[in-house]
Coordinates of C-alpha atoms in Angstrom, one line a residue:
M1 CA -5.7 47.5 35.7
K2 CA -7.8 47.9 32.6
K3 CA -8.8 45.0 30.4
R4 CA -8.3 45.6 26.8
R5 CA -11.0 44.8 24.4
L6 CA -10.3 43.5 20.9
K7 CA -11.8 45.4 18.1
R8 CA -14.1 43.6 15.7
W9 CA -11.6 43.3 12.8
Q10 CA -9.0 42.0 15.2
V11 CA -11.3 39.1 16.5
V12 CA -12.3 38.2 12.8
T13 CA -8.5 38.3 11.8
L14 CA -7.6 36.0 14.7
I15 CA -10.4 33.5 13.9
A16 CA -9.7 33.5 10.2
G17 CA -5.9 32.9 10.9
S18 CA -6.8 30.0 13.3
V19 CA -9.2 28.4 10.7
I20 CA -6.3 28.6 8.0
V21 CA -3.7 27.1 10.4
M22 CA -6.1 24.2 11.4
G23 CA -7.0 23.6 7.8
F24 CA -3.4 23.4 6.9
L25 CA -2.5 20.9 9.7
A26 CA -5.5 18.8 8.9
G27 CA -4.5 18.6 5.2
I28 CA -1.0 17.4 6.2
L29 CA -2.5 14.6 8.5
V30 CA -5.0 13.5 5.7
R31 CA -2.1 13.4 3.1
N32 CA 0.1 11.3 5.4
R33 CA -2.7 9.0 6.2
V34 CA -3.4 8.5 2.4
E35 CA 0.1 8.0 1.5
N36 CA 0.7 5.4 4.4
K37 CA -2.7 3.6 3.5
A38 CA -1.1 2.2 0.4
Y39 CA 1.3 0.1 2.3
V40 CA -1.3 -1.3 4.8
E41 CA -1.3 -5.0 4.9
S42 CA -4.4 -6.9 3.5
S43 CA -6.7 -8.3 6.2
P44 CA -6.6 -12.2 6.5
V45 CA -10.3 -12.2 5.6
T46 CA -9.7 -10.2 2.4
I47 CA -6.9 -12.4 1.5
Q48 CA -8.9 -15.6 2.0
R49 CA -11.8 -14.3 0.0
T50 CA -9.6 -13.1 -2.9
L51 CA -7.6 -16.2 -3.1
S52 CA -10.6 -18.5 -2.8
R53 CA -12.2 -16.9 -6.0
K54 CA -11.0 -18.2 -9.3
T55 CA -11.0 -15.0 -11.3
S56 CA -9.5 -14.1 -14.7
R57 CA -7.8 -11.0 -13.1
R58 CA -4.2 -11.4 -12.0
I59 CA -3.6 -11.3 -8.2
V60 CA -0.2 -10.0 -7.2
L61 CA 0.9 -11.0 -3.8
L62 CA 3.6 -9.4 -1.8
F63 CA 4.8 -11.4 1.3
Y64 CA 6.7 -9.0 3.5
R65 CA 8.1 -8.7 7.1
P66 CA 7.9 -5.3 8.8
S67 CA 11.3 -5.6 10.2
C68 CA 12.9 -6.5 6.8
R69 CA 15.1 -3.7 5.6
Y70 CA 14.7 -4.7 1.9
C71 CA 10.9 -4.8 2.2
Q72 CA 10.8 -1.3 3.3
Q73 CA 13.1 -0.3 0.4
I74 CA 10.7 -1.5 -2.2
K75 CA 7.5 0.2 -0.8
R76 CA 8.0 3.3 -2.9
Q77 CA 8.4 1.1 -6.1
L78 CA 5.3 -1.0 -5.3
H79 CA 3.3 2.2 -4.7
R80 CA 4.5 3.7 -7.9
N81 CA 3.5 0.6 -10.0
E82 CA 0.1 0.5 -8.4
G83 CA -0.4 4.1 -9.5
K84 CA 0.7 3.3 -13.1
L85 CA -1.7 0.4 -13.3
K86 CA -4.6 2.3 -11.7
T87 CA -4.3 5.2 -14.1
S88 CA -3.8 2.9 -17.2
K89 CA -6.6 2.1 -19.5
Q90 CA -6.5 -1.7 -19.0
K91 CA -9.9 -3.3 -18.3
K92 CA -8.6 -5.8 -15.9
T93 CA -6.0 -4.4 -13.4
P94 CA -4.4 -6.8 -11.1
V95 CA -5.4 -7.2 -7.6
F96 CA -2.6 -6.3 -5.1
L97 CA -2.5 -8.0 -1.7
K98 CA 0.2 -7.3 0.7
I99 CA 0.7 -10.2 3.3
R100 CA 2.6 -9.6 6.5
T101 CA 4.3 -13.0 7.3
T102 CA 4.8 -12.2 10.9
N103 CA 0.7 -12.1 11.4
P104 CA -0.2 -15.5 12.9
A105 CA -3.5 -15.3 11.0
N106 CA -1.7 -15.6 7.6
I107 CA 0.1 -18.9 8.5
R108 CA -2.3 -20.9 6.1
V109 CA -1.4 -18.7 3.2
L110 CA 2.3 -19.0 3.9
D111 CA 2.1 -22.7 4.0
R112 CA -0.1 -23.0 1.0
Y113 CA 2.3 -21.1 -1.2
Q114 CA 5.4 -22.3 0.7
V115 CA 6.9 -18.9 1.3
E116 CA 10.2 -19.1 3.0
S117 CA 11.8 -15.6 2.5
T118 CA 10.8 -12.0 2.2
P119 CA 10.1 -10.1 0.1
T120 CA 8.5 -12.7 -2.1
F121 CA 6.3 -11.7 -5.2
M122 CA 3.8 -14.1 -6.7
V123 CA 1.3 -13.7 -9.6
I124 CA -1.7 -15.8 -9.4
K125 CA -4.5 -16.3 -12.1
N126 CA -7.5 -18.7 -12.1
G127 CA -6.1 -20.1 -8.8
Q128 CA -2.8 -21.0 -10.3
V129 CA 0.6 -19.6 -9.5
L130 CA 1.9 -18.1 -12.7
N131 CA 5.2 -16.7 -11.4
Q132 CA 7.1 -16.2 -8.1
Y133 CA 10.1 -14.2 -7.4
S134 CA 12.0 -13.7 -4.0
G135 CA 14.3 -10.6 -4.1
T136 CA 14.7 -6.9 -4.6
N137 CA 15.7 -6.5 -8.2
P138 CA 13.7 -3.4 -9.3
T139 CA 13.6 -4.5 -12.9
K140 CA 12.2 -7.9 -12.1
I141 CA 9.6 -6.5 -9.7
D142 CA 8.5 -4.1 -12.4
Q143 CA 8.2 -6.8 -14.9
L144 CA 6.3 -9.1 -12.4
M145 CA 3.9 -6.4 -11.3
L146 CA 3.2 -4.7 -14.6
R147 CA 3.2 -7.7 -17.1
G148 CA 3.3 -10.9 -14.8
D149 CA 6.6 -12.3 -15.9
T150 CA 10.2 -12.1 -14.7
K151 CA 12.2 -13.1 -17.7

């Protein structure tokens, strides 16, 4: 049996096609990683450092539980609001911290702010709690995140 050799243009076409397919797959993976990164919880060290500073910027805390069906439903809304604030012309956009209530390292924060249910939103400024809301009402969540009130 004779071995058939590929012609030069066939080899080049095969390599180019492989590169295109690999690039497409890598793009999908990177996009998924970036989209999911917005929902990653804040580390306990980041939480402690941010809350220990008395800053004039608003800090929006989201206390969530991964198994909470309602917490999962509001993730898209949170991502949309963060995007609005980051693209706005405001000088001092709020800091967003996502705190997983099932993480043992976050027990101090849960006790400090007396969080008993999820999802719970809290707005803090200069070390003082300005407002708190527990629930999934989209209008109240938007008001809390974008303006800092739930009235």
